[in-house]
PDB file of C-alpha atoms in Angstrom:
ATOM      1  CA  ASP A  14     -13.437  -3.734   6.061  1.00 83.00           C
ATOM      2  CA  SER A  15     -10.305  -5.645   5.058  1.00 87.00           C
ATOM      3  CA  GLY A  16     -10.188  -7.822   8.175  1.00 93.00           C
ATOM      4  CA  VAL A  17      -6.849  -6.322   9.223  1.00 96.00           C
ATOM      5  CA  THR A  18      -7.043  -4.444  12.521  1.00 96.00           C
ATOM      6  CA  GLN A  19      -4.665  -1.858  13.905  1.00 95.00           C
ATOM      7  CA  THR A  20      -4.458  -0.095  17.238  1.00 93.00           C
ATOM      8  CA  PRO A  21      -4.352   2.612  18.283  1.00 92.00           C
ATOM      9  CA  LYS A  22      -6.151   4.718  15.730  1.00 93.00           C
ATOM     10  CA  HIS A  23      -4.365   7.921  16.691  1.00 92.00           C
ATOM     11  CA  LEU A  24      -1.268   8.506  18.778  1.00 93.00           C
ATOM     12  CA  ILE A  25       0.200  11.823  19.849  1.00 94.00           C
ATOM     13  CA  THR A  26       3.514  11.855  21.628  1.00 93.00           C
ATOM     14  CA  ALA A  27       6.578  13.986  22.190  1.00 93.00           C
ATOM     15  CA  THR A  28       9.991  13.843  20.581  1.00 94.00           C
ATOM     16  CA  GLY A  29      12.349  11.329  22.118  1.00 94.00           C
ATOM     17  CA  GLN A  30       9.581   8.997  23.210  1.00 93.00           C
ATOM     18  CA  ARG A  31       8.909   5.422  22.208  1.00 94.00           C
ATOM     19  CA  VAL A  32       5.619   3.976  20.924  1.00 94.00           C
ATOM     20  CA  THR A  33       4.291   0.579  19.925  1.00 95.00           C
ATOM     21  CA  LEU A  34       1.808   0.073  17.124  1.00 95.00           C
ATOM     22  CA  ARG A  35      -0.155  -3.152  16.959  1.00 96.00           C
ATOM     23  CA  CYS A  36      -1.569  -5.085  14.024  1.00 97.00           C
ATOM     24  CA  SER A  37      -3.690  -8.216  13.710  1.00 97.00           C
ATOM     25  CA  PRO A  38      -3.712  -9.744  10.237  1.00 95.00           C
ATOM     26  CA  ARG A  39      -6.688 -11.269   8.479  1.00 94.00           C
ATOM     27  CA  SER A  40      -7.586 -14.715   9.662  1.00 92.00           C
ATOM     28  CA  GLY A  41      -5.387 -17.204   7.851  1.00 88.00           C
ATOM     29  CA  ASP A  42      -2.825 -14.677   6.629  1.00 91.00           C
ATOM     30  CA  LEU A  43       0.753 -15.499   7.566  1.00 90.00           C
ATOM     31  CA  SER A  44       2.524 -12.451   6.168  1.00 91.00           C
ATOM     32  CA  VAL A  45       2.435  -9.019   7.759  1.00 94.00           C
ATOM     33  CA  TYR A  46       3.875  -5.892   6.180  1.00 94.00           C
ATOM     34  CA  TRP A  47       4.419  -2.459   7.704  1.00 96.00           C
ATOM     35  CA  TYR A  48       4.269   0.732   5.648  1.00 96.00           C
ATOM     36  CA  GLN A  49       4.770   4.396   6.448  1.00 96.00           C
ATOM     37  CA  GLN A  50       2.784   7.024   4.583  1.00 95.00           C
ATOM     38  CA  SER A  51       3.791  10.655   4.794  1.00 91.00           C
ATOM     39  CA  LEU A  52       2.689  13.541   2.620  1.00 81.00           C
ATOM     40  CA  ASP A  53       5.995  13.970   0.843  1.00 80.00           C
ATOM     41  CA  GLN A  54       7.121  10.340   0.563  1.00 81.00           C
ATOM     42  CA  GLY A  55       3.932   8.484  -0.204  1.00 86.00           C
ATOM     43  CA  LEU A  56       3.580   4.871   0.919  1.00 92.00           C
ATOM     44  CA  GLN A  57       6.947   3.383   1.854  1.00 93.00           C
ATOM     45  CA  PHE A  58       7.550  -0.245   2.708  1.00 93.00           C
ATOM     46  CA  LEU A  59       9.245  -0.730   6.069  1.00 95.00           C
ATOM     47  CA  ILE A  60       9.423  -4.411   6.935  1.00 94.00           C
ATOM     48  CA  GLN A  61       7.772  -7.779   6.395  1.00 92.00           C
ATOM     49  CA  TYR A  62       7.269 -10.771   8.658  1.00 93.00           C
ATOM     50  CA  TYR A  63       6.176 -14.225   7.626  1.00 90.00           C
ATOM     51  CA  ASN A  64       4.990 -16.725  10.209  1.00 91.00           C
ATOM     52  CA  GLY A  65       6.993 -15.109  12.963  1.00 93.00           C
ATOM     53  CA  GLU A  66      10.211 -14.491  11.069  1.00 92.00           C
ATOM     54  CA  GLU A  67      11.540 -11.350   9.468  1.00 92.00           C
ATOM     55  CA  ARG A  68      11.374 -11.771   5.699  1.00 88.00           C
ATOM     56  CA  ALA A  69      12.324  -8.492   4.094  1.00 87.00           C
ATOM     57  CA  LYS A  70      13.375  -5.004   5.023  1.00 89.00           C
ATOM     58  CA  GLY A  71      12.640  -1.812   3.192  1.00 89.00           C
ATOM     59  CA  ASN A  72      13.317   1.756   4.211  1.00 83.00           C
ATOM     60  CA  ILE A  73      13.181   1.111   7.929  1.00 92.00           C
ATOM     61  CA  LEU A  74      15.243   3.244  10.292  1.00 94.00           C
ATOM     62  CA  GLU A  75      17.437   1.635  12.926  1.00 95.00           C
ATOM     63  CA  ARG A  76      15.296   3.353  15.564  1.00 96.00           C
ATOM     64  CA  PHE A  77      12.360   1.248  14.375  1.00 96.00           C
ATOM     65  CA  SER A  78      11.888  -2.446  14.961  1.00 96.00           C
ATOM     66  CA  ALA A  79       9.119  -4.964  14.611  1.00 96.00           C
ATOM     67  CA  GLN A  80       8.196  -8.477  15.566  1.00 96.00           C
ATOM     68  CA  GLN A  81       5.509 -11.022  14.803  1.00 96.00           C
ATOM     69  CA  PHE A  82       4.214 -13.197  17.590  1.00 95.00           C
ATOM     70  CA  PRO A  83       3.093 -16.850  17.562  1.00 95.00           C
ATOM     71  CA  ASP A  84      -0.538 -15.774  17.220  1.00 94.00           C
ATOM     72  CA  LEU A  85       0.615 -13.852  14.092  1.00 95.00           C
ATOM     73  CA  HIS A  86      -0.150 -10.382  15.387  1.00 96.00           C
ATOM     74  CA  SER A  87       2.653  -7.930  14.860  1.00 97.00           C
ATOM     75  CA  GLU A  88       4.014  -4.903  16.660  1.00 97.00           C
ATOM     76  CA  LEU A  89       6.026  -2.016  15.249  1.00 96.00           C
ATOM     77  CA  ASN A  90       8.193  -0.245  17.798  1.00 96.00           C
ATOM     78  CA  LEU A  91       9.314   3.308  17.104  1.00 95.00           C
ATOM     79  CA  SER A  92      11.868   4.815  19.469  1.00 95.00           C
ATOM     80  CA  SER A  93      13.679   8.131  19.929  1.00 95.00           C
ATOM     81  CA  LEU A  94      10.860   9.704  17.982  1.00 95.00           C
ATOM     82  CA  GLU A  95      11.510  12.736  15.826  1.00 96.00           C
ATOM     83  CA  LEU A  96       9.129  15.251  14.303  1.00 95.00           C
ATOM     84  CA  GLY A  97       9.698  13.679  10.915  1.00 94.00           C
ATOM     85  CA  ASP A  98       8.311  10.362  12.119  1.00 95.00           C
ATOM     86  CA  SER A  99       4.817  11.856  12.106  1.00 96.00           C
ATOM     87  CA  ALA A 100       2.918   9.840   9.529  1.00 96.00           C
ATOM     88  CA  LEU A 101       0.266   7.229   8.928  1.00 96.00           C
ATOM     89  CA  TYR A 102       1.523   3.739   9.649  1.00 97.00           C
ATOM     90  CA  PHE A 103      -0.249   0.942   7.838  1.00 97.00           C
ATOM     91  CA  CYS A 104      -0.117  -2.753   8.377  1.00 97.00           C
ATOM     92  CA  ALA A 105      -1.058  -5.097   5.562  1.00 95.00           C
ATOM     93  CA  SER A 106      -1.392  -8.843   5.416  1.00 93.00           C
ATOM     94  CA  SER A 107      -1.419 -11.478   2.742  1.00 89.00           C
ATOM     95  CA  VAL A 108      -2.026 -15.186   2.652  1.00 81.00           C
ATOM     96  CA  SER A 109       1.530 -16.337   2.330  1.00 66.00           C
ATOM     97  CA  VAL A 110       4.900 -15.903   0.818  1.00 57.00           C
ATOM     98  CA  ALA A 111       5.189 -18.635  -1.743  1.00 51.00           C
ATOM     99  CA  ALA A 112       8.547 -19.370  -3.260  1.00 46.00           C
ATOM    100  CA  GLY A 113       8.443 -19.399  -7.016  1.00 44.00           C
ATOM    101  CA  GLY A 114       5.904 -16.715  -7.576  1.00 45.00           C
ATOM    102  CA  SER A 115       2.441 -17.091  -6.224  1.00 50.00           C
ATOM    103  CA  HIS A 116       0.862 -13.665  -6.409  1.00 57.00           C
ATOM    104  CA  ASN A 117      -0.774 -12.499  -3.229  1.00 72.00           C
ATOM    105  CA  GLU A 118      -2.539  -9.200  -2.930  1.00 85.00           C
ATOM    106  CA  GLN A 119      -2.014  -7.327   0.299  1.00 90.00           C
ATOM    107  CA  PHE A 120      -4.951  -6.128   2.371  1.00 92.00           C
ATOM    108  CA  PHE A 121      -4.438  -3.000   4.421  1.00 94.00           C
ATOM    109  CA  GLY A 122      -5.565  -2.142   7.914  1.00 96.00           C
ATOM    110  CA  PRO A 123      -7.094   1.252   8.784  1.00 95.00           C
ATOM    111  CA  GLY A 124      -3.746   2.669   9.869  1.00 95.00           C
ATOM    112  CA  THR A 125      -2.398   4.401  12.950  1.00 96.00           C
ATOM    113  CA  ARG A 126      -1.893   8.145  12.705  1.00 95.00           C
ATOM    114  CA  LEU A 127       1.199   9.114  14.681  1.00 95.00           C
ATOM    115  CA  THR A 128       1.820  12.736  15.554  1.00 95.00           C
ATOM    116  CA  VAL A 129       5.119  13.648  17.171  1.00 95.00           C
ATOM    117  CA  LEU A 130       5.124  17.066  18.850  1.00 94.00           C
TER     118      LEU A 130
ATOM    119  CA  GLU B  10      15.916   0.763  -7.493  1.00 76.00           C
ATOM    120  CA  ASP B  11      12.305   0.089  -8.369  1.00 80.00           C
ATOM    121  CA  LYS B  12      10.308   3.062  -9.528  1.00 90.00           C
ATOM    122  CA  VAL B  13       6.608   3.701 -10.049  1.00 95.00           C
ATOM    123  CA  VAL B  14       5.373   6.927 -11.620  1.00 95.00           C
ATOM    124  CA  GLN B  15       1.716   7.839 -11.767  1.00 94.00           C
ATOM    125  CA  SER B  16       0.074  10.532 -13.827  1.00 93.00           C
ATOM    126  CA  PRO B  17      -1.655  12.811 -13.585  1.00 91.00           C
ATOM    127  CA  LEU B  18      -0.979  13.749  -9.958  1.00 92.00           C
ATOM    128  CA  SER B  19      -4.405  15.286  -9.683  1.00 93.00           C
ATOM    129  CA  LEU B  20      -7.545  15.225 -11.798  1.00 93.00           C
ATOM    130  CA  VAL B  21     -10.862  17.029 -11.431  1.00 94.00           C
ATOM    131  CA  VAL B  22     -13.787  15.962 -13.635  1.00 93.00           C
ATOM    132  CA  HIS B  23     -17.560  16.135 -13.630  1.00 94.00           C
ATOM    133  CA  GLU B  24     -19.813  13.285 -12.653  1.00 96.00           C
ATOM    134  CA  GLY B  25     -20.463  11.033 -15.632  1.00 95.00           C
ATOM    135  CA  ASP B  26     -17.099  11.642 -17.282  1.00 94.00           C
ATOM    136  CA  THR B  27     -14.671   8.848 -18.070  1.00 94.00           C
ATOM    137  CA  VAL B  28     -11.153   9.044 -16.669  1.00 95.00           C
ATOM    138  CA  THR B  29      -7.913   7.239 -17.433  1.00 95.00           C
ATOM    139  CA  LEU B  30      -5.174   7.020 -14.859  1.00 95.00           C
ATOM    140  CA  ASN B  31      -1.646   6.086 -15.867  1.00 95.00           C
ATOM    141  CA  CYS B  32       1.084   4.133 -14.146  1.00 96.00           C
ATOM    142  CA  SER B  33       4.560   3.458 -15.511  1.00 96.00           C
ATOM    143  CA  TYR B  34       7.146   1.386 -13.733  1.00 95.00           C
ATOM    144  CA  GLU B  35      10.723   0.197 -13.673  1.00 93.00           C
ATOM    145  CA  VAL B  36      11.422  -2.963 -11.706  1.00 87.00           C
ATOM    146  CA  THR B  37      14.181  -5.518 -11.633  1.00 83.00           C
ATOM    147  CA  ASN B  38      12.044  -8.666 -11.654  1.00 84.00           C
ATOM    148  CA  PHE B  39       8.428  -7.856 -12.330  1.00 87.00           C
ATOM    149  CA  ARG B  40       5.846 -10.112 -10.747  1.00 86.00           C
ATOM    150  CA  SER B  41       2.624  -8.143 -10.617  1.00 89.00           C
ATOM    151  CA  LEU B  42       1.116  -4.676 -10.666  1.00 93.00           C
ATOM    152  CA  LEU B  43      -1.632  -3.715  -8.270  1.00 94.00           C
ATOM    153  CA  TRP B  44      -4.129  -0.877  -8.095  1.00 96.00           C
ATOM    154  CA  TYR B  45      -5.543   0.394  -4.822  1.00 96.00           C
ATOM    155  CA  LYS B  46      -8.138   3.043  -3.977  1.00 97.00           C
ATOM    156  CA  GLN B  47      -7.443   5.156  -0.921  1.00 95.00           C
ATOM    157  CA  GLU B  48     -10.174   7.334   0.485  1.00 92.00           C
ATOM    158  CA  LYS B  49      -9.750   8.631   3.991  1.00 82.00           C
ATOM    159  CA  LYS B  50      -8.180   5.560   5.463  1.00 84.00           C
ATOM    160  CA  ALA B  51      -6.629   2.338   4.264  1.00 91.00           C
ATOM    161  CA  PRO B  52      -5.895   1.540   0.641  1.00 94.00           C
ATOM    162  CA  THR B  53      -8.460  -0.916  -0.628  1.00 94.00           C
ATOM    163  CA  PHE B  54      -7.486  -3.476  -3.216  1.00 92.00           C
ATOM    164  CA  LEU B  55      -8.878  -3.052  -6.735  1.00 95.00           C
ATOM    165  CA  PHE B  56      -6.919  -5.177  -9.200  1.00 93.00           C
ATOM    166  CA  MET B  57      -3.843  -7.319  -9.553  1.00 92.00           C
ATOM    167  CA  LEU B  58      -2.364  -7.617 -13.046  1.00 93.00           C
ATOM    168  CA  THR B  59       0.248 -10.133 -14.040  1.00 89.00           C
ATOM    169  CA  SER B  60      -0.192 -10.677 -17.776  1.00 84.00           C
ATOM    170  CA  SER B  61      -0.051  -8.235 -20.647  1.00 85.00           C
ATOM    171  CA  GLY B  62      -3.125  -7.411 -22.629  1.00 85.00           C
ATOM    172  CA  ILE B  63      -5.676  -9.052 -20.369  1.00 87.00           C
ATOM    173  CA  GLU B  64      -8.226  -6.564 -19.104  1.00 90.00           C
ATOM    174  CA  LYS B  65      -9.440  -6.881 -15.543  1.00 93.00           C
ATOM    175  CA  LYS B  66     -12.899  -5.446 -14.989  1.00 94.00           C
ATOM    176  CA  SER B  67     -15.029  -4.698 -11.959  1.00 94.00           C
ATOM    177  CA  GLY B  68     -18.182  -2.728 -12.603  1.00 96.00           C
ATOM    178  CA  ARG B  69     -17.232   0.658 -14.019  1.00 97.00           C
ATOM    179  CA  LEU B  70     -13.536   0.114 -13.330  1.00 97.00           C
ATOM    180  CA  SER B  71     -11.148  -1.674 -15.632  1.00 97.00           C
ATOM    181  CA  SER B  72      -7.410  -2.012 -15.926  1.00 97.00           C
ATOM    182  CA  ILE B  73      -4.891  -3.371 -18.362  1.00 95.00           C
ATOM    183  CA  LEU B  74      -1.162  -3.999 -18.280  1.00 94.00           C
ATOM    184  CA  ASP B  75       1.458  -3.606 -21.002  1.00 93.00           C
ATOM    185  CA  LYS B  76       4.603  -5.446 -19.912  1.00 88.00           C
ATOM    186  CA  LYS B  77       6.495  -4.496 -23.044  1.00 91.00           C
ATOM    187  CA  GLU B  78       6.004  -0.758 -22.572  1.00 90.00           C
ATOM    188  CA  LEU B  79       6.020  -1.075 -18.765  1.00 93.00           C
ATOM    189  CA  PHE B  80       2.777   0.689 -17.972  1.00 94.00           C
ATOM    190  CA  SER B  81      -0.756   0.138 -16.839  1.00 96.00           C
ATOM    191  CA  ILE B  82      -3.931   2.175 -17.083  1.00 96.00           C
ATOM    192  CA  LEU B  83      -6.951   2.301 -14.845  1.00 97.00           C
ATOM    193  CA  ASN B  84     -10.194   3.396 -16.484  1.00 97.00           C
ATOM    194  CA  ILE B  85     -13.279   4.567 -14.672  1.00 97.00           C
ATOM    195  CA  THR B  86     -16.404   5.131 -16.777  1.00 96.00           C
ATOM    196  CA  ALA B  87     -19.528   7.065 -15.811  1.00 97.00           C
ATOM    197  CA  THR B  88     -17.745   8.487 -12.772  1.00 96.00           C
ATOM    198  CA  GLN B  89     -19.636   9.150  -9.561  1.00 97.00           C
ATOM    199  CA  THR B  90     -18.787  11.371  -6.603  1.00 96.00           C
ATOM    200  CA  GLY B  91     -18.013   8.219  -4.622  1.00 96.00           C
ATOM    201  CA  ASP B  92     -15.110   7.550  -6.966  1.00 97.00           C
ATOM    202  CA  SER B  93     -13.287  10.561  -5.507  1.00 97.00           C
ATOM    203  CA  ALA B  94     -10.144   9.171  -3.903  1.00 97.00           C
ATOM    204  CA  VAL B  95      -6.422   8.738  -4.344  1.00 96.00           C
ATOM    205  CA  TYR B  96      -5.676   5.864  -6.697  1.00 97.00           C
ATOM    206  CA  LEU B  97      -2.415   4.106  -5.985  1.00 97.00           C
ATOM    207  CA  CYS B  98      -0.417   1.921  -8.319  1.00 97.00           C
ATOM    208  CA  ALA B  99       2.130  -0.523  -6.887  1.00 94.00           C
ATOM    209  CA  VAL B 100       4.478  -3.159  -8.216  1.00 92.00           C
ATOM    210  CA  ASP B 101       5.619  -6.388  -6.663  1.00 87.00           C
ATOM    211  CA  ASP B 102       9.053  -7.246  -7.954  1.00 80.00           C
ATOM    212  CA  SER B 103      10.070 -10.318  -6.041  1.00 66.00           C
ATOM    213  CA  GLY B 104       7.365 -12.915  -6.454  1.00 49.00           C
ATOM    214  CA  GLY B 105       4.962 -14.199  -3.854  1.00 46.00           C
ATOM    215  CA  GLY B 106       5.066 -11.041  -1.797  1.00 46.00           C
ATOM    216  CA  ALA B 107       8.557 -11.626  -0.396  1.00 52.00           C
ATOM    217  CA  ASP B 108       9.216  -7.922  -0.407  1.00 67.00           C
ATOM    218  CA  GLY B 109       6.913  -5.042   0.159  1.00 79.00           C
ATOM    219  CA  LEU B 110       5.170  -3.312  -2.667  1.00 88.00           C
ATOM    220  CA  THR B 111       6.686  -0.233  -4.299  1.00 91.00           C
ATOM    221  CA  PHE B 112       4.011   2.424  -4.589  1.00 93.00           C
ATOM    222  CA  GLY B 113       3.645   5.451  -6.814  1.00 95.00           C
ATOM    223  CA  LYS B 114       2.669   8.792  -5.312  1.00 93.00           C
ATOM    224  CA  GLY B 115      -0.921   8.330  -6.448  1.00 95.00           C
ATOM    225  CA  THR B 116      -3.437  10.191  -8.576  1.00 95.00           C
ATOM    226  CA  HIS B 117      -5.832  12.356  -6.607  1.00 95.00           C
ATOM    227  CA  LEU B 118      -9.176  12.110  -8.401  1.00 96.00           C
ATOM    228  CA  ILE B 119     -11.965  14.539  -7.596  1.00 95.00           C
ATOM    229  CA  ILE B 120     -15.407  14.032  -9.098  1.00 96.00           C
ATOM    230  CA  GLN B 121     -17.578  17.127  -9.016  1.00 94.00           C
ATOM    231  CA  PRO B 122     -21.372  16.770  -9.059  1.00 92.00           C
TER     232      PRO B 122
END
């Protein structure tokens, strides 16, 4: 158990709908990362938040957005869902983002499996 | 664009065998290389490598990085059925985790009894 929690575990919804995935980082971790894992693309970085602020963006669609709240939990919002959005969505956390190169391993939550029908 | 290539894609061996998994990478500003083990759920952290030639070891698993040739290997000795998993290699290219990790597609390892 990494200490990162994600809800829900599974989510089935229809095309065109909107869903919210929730993540609580490990105690003390300030950075939260969202990843999408599909069979053909592997693990793809979506977005990172550090202490409530967006820090970096990866391959995140405009239909997707995220935020990190004062208690450091994060939510990933997926809207206008398409069949191709079906995937495992992972949240990971790390201690901090340190300017100048401190190396922080990321610890992954159990993931949310999203199925779009 | 950063790139991580893992080989082989899939590997089936018998219990007790030793396996070597490969990871080669191309990144703009290398900071670290990480190995994760993914069974049914979340990737679990194995190693972080930042310096060439220094072996990291944990039980039957070990890993080493070659920053000149831009690759890393993960060795598993005396394999057990519980080692069956997808092993993921990732690189951090920005320092301090300011960007997400770039992952390879993984090596699917199957250990047969």
